[in-house]
Tab-separated table of C-alpha atoms and ligand atoms in Angstrom:
chain	number	residue	atom	x	y	z
A	1	MET	CA	-12.817	88.779	-74.366
A	2	ASN	CA	-10.574	87.823	-71.173
A	3	GLU	CA	-13.359	87.108	-68.788
A	4	HIS	CA	-11.815	85.790	-66.782
A	5	ARG	CA	-10.150	88.637	-65.891
A	6	LEU	CA	-13.363	90.656	-65.014
A	7	ASN	CA	-14.632	88.196	-63.282
A	8	ARG	CA	-11.555	87.784	-60.288
A	9	PHE	CA	-11.726	91.528	-60.295
A	10	ASP	CA	-13.113	91.760	-56.761
A	11	GLY	CA	-12.937	95.926	-56.960
A	12	SER	CA	-15.685	98.035	-57.365
A	13	ILE	CA	-16.386	100.013	-60.461
A	14	TYR	CA	-17.193	103.630	-60.188
A	15	LEU	CA	-18.934	105.289	-63.243
A	16	THR	CA	-18.523	108.889	-63.321
A	17	GLY	CA	-19.170	112.097	-65.462
A	18	PHE	CA	-21.247	115.041	-66.104
A	19	MET	CA	-25.243	115.414	-65.251
A	20	ALA	CA	-27.060	113.237	-67.913
A	21	SER	CA	-24.006	110.976	-69.371
A	22	GLY	CA	-25.671	107.739	-68.862
A	23	LYS	CA	-24.281	106.311	-65.841
A	24	SER	CA	-27.172	104.942	-64.401
A	25	THR	CA	-28.328	103.535	-67.333
A	26	ALA	CA	-24.694	102.222	-68.320
A	27	GLY	CA	-24.370	101.148	-64.814
A	28	LYS	CA	-27.205	99.043	-64.711
A	29	LYS	CA	-26.142	97.505	-67.733
A	30	LEU	CA	-22.998	96.682	-66.867
A	31	SER	CA	-23.990	94.882	-63.764
A	32	ALA	CA	-26.468	92.731	-65.191
A	33	LEU	CA	-23.455	91.794	-68.011
A	34	LEU	CA	-21.017	90.943	-65.066
A	35	ASP	CA	-23.108	89.927	-62.771
A	36	LYS	CA	-22.207	92.150	-59.806
A	37	PRO	CA	-24.961	94.517	-57.976
A	38	PHE	CA	-25.529	97.558	-58.583
A	39	ARG	CA	-25.800	100.954	-56.473
A	40	ASP	CA	-26.972	104.455	-57.615
A	41	LEU	CA	-25.337	107.193	-55.091
A	42	ASP	CA	-28.162	109.801	-55.653
A	43	GLU	CA	-31.056	106.792	-54.766
A	44	GLU	CA	-28.785	105.606	-51.880
A	45	ILE	CA	-29.087	109.215	-50.279
A	46	SER	CA	-32.519	109.694	-51.437
A	47	ILE	CA	-33.554	106.266	-49.710
A	48	ARG	CA	-31.277	107.422	-46.489
A	49	GLU	CA	-32.462	110.801	-46.503
A	50	HIS	CA	-36.274	109.778	-47.125
A	51	LYS	CA	-36.271	112.552	-49.770
A	52	SER	CA	-35.991	113.300	-53.621
A	53	ILE	CA	-32.139	114.934	-54.794
A	54	ARG	CA	-34.676	117.762	-55.722
A	55	LYS	CA	-35.738	118.014	-52.200
A	56	ILE	CA	-32.557	117.706	-50.552
A	57	PHE	CA	-31.626	120.528	-52.778
A	58	GLU	CA	-34.386	122.717	-51.529
A	59	GLU	CA	-34.957	122.167	-48.004
A	60	ASN	CA	-31.723	121.598	-47.161
A	61	GLY	CA	-29.264	123.374	-48.892
A	62	GLU	CA	-26.992	122.441	-51.607
A	63	ALA	CA	-23.493	122.168	-48.811
A	64	TYR	CA	-25.441	119.605	-46.935
A	65	PHE	CA	-26.148	117.101	-50.395
A	66	ARG	CA	-22.406	117.332	-50.713
A	67	GLU	CA	-21.720	116.059	-47.210
A	68	ALA	CA	-24.473	113.708	-47.438
A	69	GLU	CA	-23.214	112.284	-50.925
A	70	TRP	CA	-19.432	112.399	-49.499
A	71	LYS	CA	-20.540	110.152	-45.773
A	72	TYR	CA	-22.868	107.356	-47.983
A	73	LEU	CA	-20.007	106.920	-50.949
A	74	LEU	CA	-17.155	106.337	-48.351
A	75	ASP	CA	-20.328	104.376	-46.528
A	76	LEU	CA	-20.097	102.392	-50.269
A	77	THR	CA	-16.278	102.185	-50.762
A	78	ARG	CA	-16.016	100.818	-47.204
A	79	ASN	CA	-18.813	98.356	-47.513
A	80	PHE	CA	-20.058	97.521	-50.900
A	81	LYS	CA	-18.752	95.874	-53.691
A	82	GLY	CA	-19.999	96.039	-57.298
A	83	ILE	CA	-20.820	98.679	-59.418
A	84	VAL	CA	-21.521	102.215	-58.455
A	85	SER	CA	-22.741	105.009	-60.734
A	86	LEU	CA	-21.794	108.712	-58.404
A	87	GLY	CA	-23.816	112.054	-58.836
A	88	GLY	CA	-22.057	114.281	-61.633
A	89	GLY	CA	-20.893	116.761	-58.753
A	90	ALA	CA	-19.382	113.634	-56.594
A	91	LEU	CA	-15.963	114.375	-57.574
A	92	GLN	CA	-15.398	117.547	-55.516
A	93	SER	CA	-12.337	117.319	-54.703
A	94	GLN	CA	-8.354	115.732	-55.521
A	95	ALA	CA	-9.097	113.912	-52.067
A	96	VAL	CA	-13.081	112.093	-53.354
A	97	VAL	CA	-10.672	111.074	-56.818
A	98	ASP	CA	-8.059	109.796	-55.043
A	99	HIS	CA	-9.702	107.666	-52.734
A	100	LEU	CA	-11.998	106.321	-55.639
A	101	LYS	CA	-9.103	105.212	-57.605
A	102	VAL	CA	-7.243	103.151	-54.008
A	103	ASN	CA	-10.683	101.409	-53.784
A	104	GLY	CA	-11.626	100.643	-57.353
A	105	LEU	CA	-11.622	101.715	-60.619
A	106	LEU	CA	-12.798	105.077	-61.973
A	107	VAL	CA	-14.099	105.379	-65.453
A	108	PHE	CA	-15.370	108.392	-67.511
A	109	LEU	CA	-18.289	108.684	-69.796
A	110	ASP	CA	-17.421	111.750	-71.972
A	111	THR	CA	-20.614	113.356	-73.051
A	112	PRO	CA	-20.508	116.240	-75.437
A	113	LEU	CA	-21.996	119.311	-73.216
A	114	ASP	CA	-24.290	120.389	-76.060
A	115	GLU	CA	-25.580	116.893	-75.774
A	116	ILE	CA	-26.018	117.435	-71.906
A	117	LEU	CA	-27.980	120.817	-72.558
A	118	ASN	CA	-30.245	119.136	-74.256
A	119	ARG	CA	-30.750	116.168	-71.747
A	120	VAL	CA	-30.748	118.470	-68.687
A	121	TYR	CA	-33.077	120.706	-70.104
A	122	ARG	CA	-35.732	118.545	-71.031
A	123	ASN	CA	-35.463	116.859	-67.913
A	124	THR	CA	-37.312	118.206	-64.363
A	125	ARG	CA	-35.238	115.826	-61.767
A	126	ARG	CA	-32.232	117.713	-61.411
A	127	PRO	CA	-31.806	120.690	-59.123
A	128	ILE	CA	-30.628	123.140	-61.704
A	129	VAL	CA	-32.920	123.425	-63.677
A	130	PHE	CA	-34.663	125.305	-61.633
A	131	ASN	CA	-34.505	128.994	-59.675
A	132	ASP	CA	-34.831	129.634	-56.241
A	133	LYS	CA	-38.589	130.261	-56.639
A	134	GLY	CA	-38.890	127.263	-58.055
A	135	ASP	CA	-39.263	128.062	-61.598
A	136	ARG	CA	-37.287	126.649	-64.747
A	137	LYS	CA	-34.348	128.473	-65.155
A	138	SER	CA	-34.224	129.687	-68.995
A	139	LYS	CA	-32.493	127.190	-71.359
A	140	GLU	CA	-29.294	130.020	-71.941
A	141	THR	CA	-28.728	130.093	-68.227
A	142	LEU	CA	-29.256	126.961	-67.377
A	143	TYR	CA	-26.336	126.818	-70.125
A	144	ASN	CA	-24.135	129.373	-68.684
A	145	GLU	CA	-24.223	127.407	-65.118
A	146	LEU	CA	-24.032	123.735	-67.169
A	147	LYS	CA	-20.712	125.323	-68.664
A	148	THR	CA	-19.078	126.942	-65.874
A	149	LEU	CA	-19.829	123.814	-63.773
A	150	TYR	CA	-18.362	121.514	-66.632
A	151	SER	CA	-14.846	123.903	-66.866
A	152	ASN	CA	-14.604	123.270	-62.853
A	153	ARG	CA	-14.893	119.417	-62.639
A	154	ILE	CA	-13.532	117.961	-66.379
A	155	ASP	CA	-10.056	118.071	-64.843
A	156	PHE	CA	-11.225	115.450	-61.750
A	157	TYR	CA	-13.131	113.067	-64.506
A	158	ARG	CA	-10.480	113.185	-66.676
A	159	GLN	CA	-8.313	111.291	-63.989
A	160	ALA	CA	-10.291	108.270	-64.751
A	161	PRO	CA	-7.891	105.360	-66.178
A	162	VAL	CA	-10.884	104.691	-67.951
A	163	ARG	CA	-12.553	106.997	-70.296
A	164	ILE	CA	-15.513	106.447	-72.934
A	165	GLN	CA	-16.805	109.051	-75.873
A	166	THR	CA	-20.770	107.575	-75.021
A	167	HIS	CA	-21.810	109.883	-78.390
A	168	THR	CA	-19.750	107.787	-80.579
A	169	TYR	CA	-21.768	105.029	-80.204
A	170	SER	CA	-25.380	103.949	-81.560
A	171	SER	CA	-26.777	102.704	-78.894
A	172	ASN	CA	-26.683	102.275	-74.963
A	173	ASP	CA	-25.506	98.599	-75.797
A	174	GLU	CA	-22.916	99.386	-78.110
A	175	MET	CA	-21.472	101.461	-75.394
A	176	VAL	CA	-21.433	99.374	-72.900
A	177	GLN	CA	-20.319	96.418	-74.500
A	178	ALA	CA	-17.504	98.487	-76.085
A	179	LEU	CA	-16.747	100.322	-71.982
A	180	LEU	CA	-16.623	95.987	-71.170
A	181	GLN	CA	-13.610	95.749	-73.167
A	182	LYS	CA	-11.987	98.895	-71.679
A	183	ILE	CA	-12.668	97.715	-68.673
A	184	GLN	CA	-11.155	94.740	-69.329
A	185	GLN	CA	-7.737	96.147	-70.511
A	186	HIS	CA	-7.521	97.455	-66.740
A	187	VAL	CA	-8.383	95.466	-64.568
B	1	S3P	C1	-25.241	116.385	-59.891
B	1	S3P	C2	-25.602	115.658	-59.977
B	1	S3P	C3	-26.773	114.740	-60.393
B	1	S3P	C4	-27.195	114.682	-58.512
B	1	S3P	C5	-27.603	116.438	-58.289
B	1	S3P	C6	-26.459	117.053	-58.359
B	1	S3P	C7	-24.640	117.724	-59.793
B	1	S3P	O1	-26.602	113.472	-60.776
B	1	S3P	O2	-26.339	113.994	-57.740
B	1	S3P	O3	-28.627	116.644	-58.542
B	1	S3P	O4	-23.993	118.449	-59.094
B	1	S3P	O5	-24.139	117.463	-61.194
B	1	S3P	P1	-26.430	113.055	-62.072
B	1	S3P	O6	-25.233	113.017	-62.598
B	1	S3P	O7	-26.893	111.450	-61.929
B	1	S3P	O8	-27.598	113.783	-62.869
């Protein structure tokens, strides 16, 4: 692999993809391999707002979260160079996609919807798992909602110049190695 090109690349790498596609895991591994700093946009929001993402959704609502998400993302594109993993809903409009493509390399972690449903259902960290009363949604309700969100967002994700089918690799390490090679062809 021609590592020189990667080492000379001084833009940021933005990891996008649907919920639970492994963006944070891949981001941390890429950060270690490339020796570049890492930020997780959700973590950034949580730290700066002093509460978990679930609490922000519960107490302030999704619209507030989306505004904060855009504000802190803008901040990162201006003041941070490295690897950034985005939340699954961060590509809210064409303007956001264009902004990220101008400011760095956008990478799409592409995971099949069935796999996503299982991962999201198993993990109670995400606000989408709960209804307004704070109870867990049924698997069917969750699946229908995820399907709608996925079809609304897929055209944004697909505009990333680098795309990797995450489920075709036998381990995260193998996937990230393949991703590195794809990234290298675009920098
Ligand atoms: C969201 C995805 C989450 C988080 C929030 C909303 C979404 O991030 O930003 O729960 O709307 O897809 P992950 O993609 O890391 O789960």
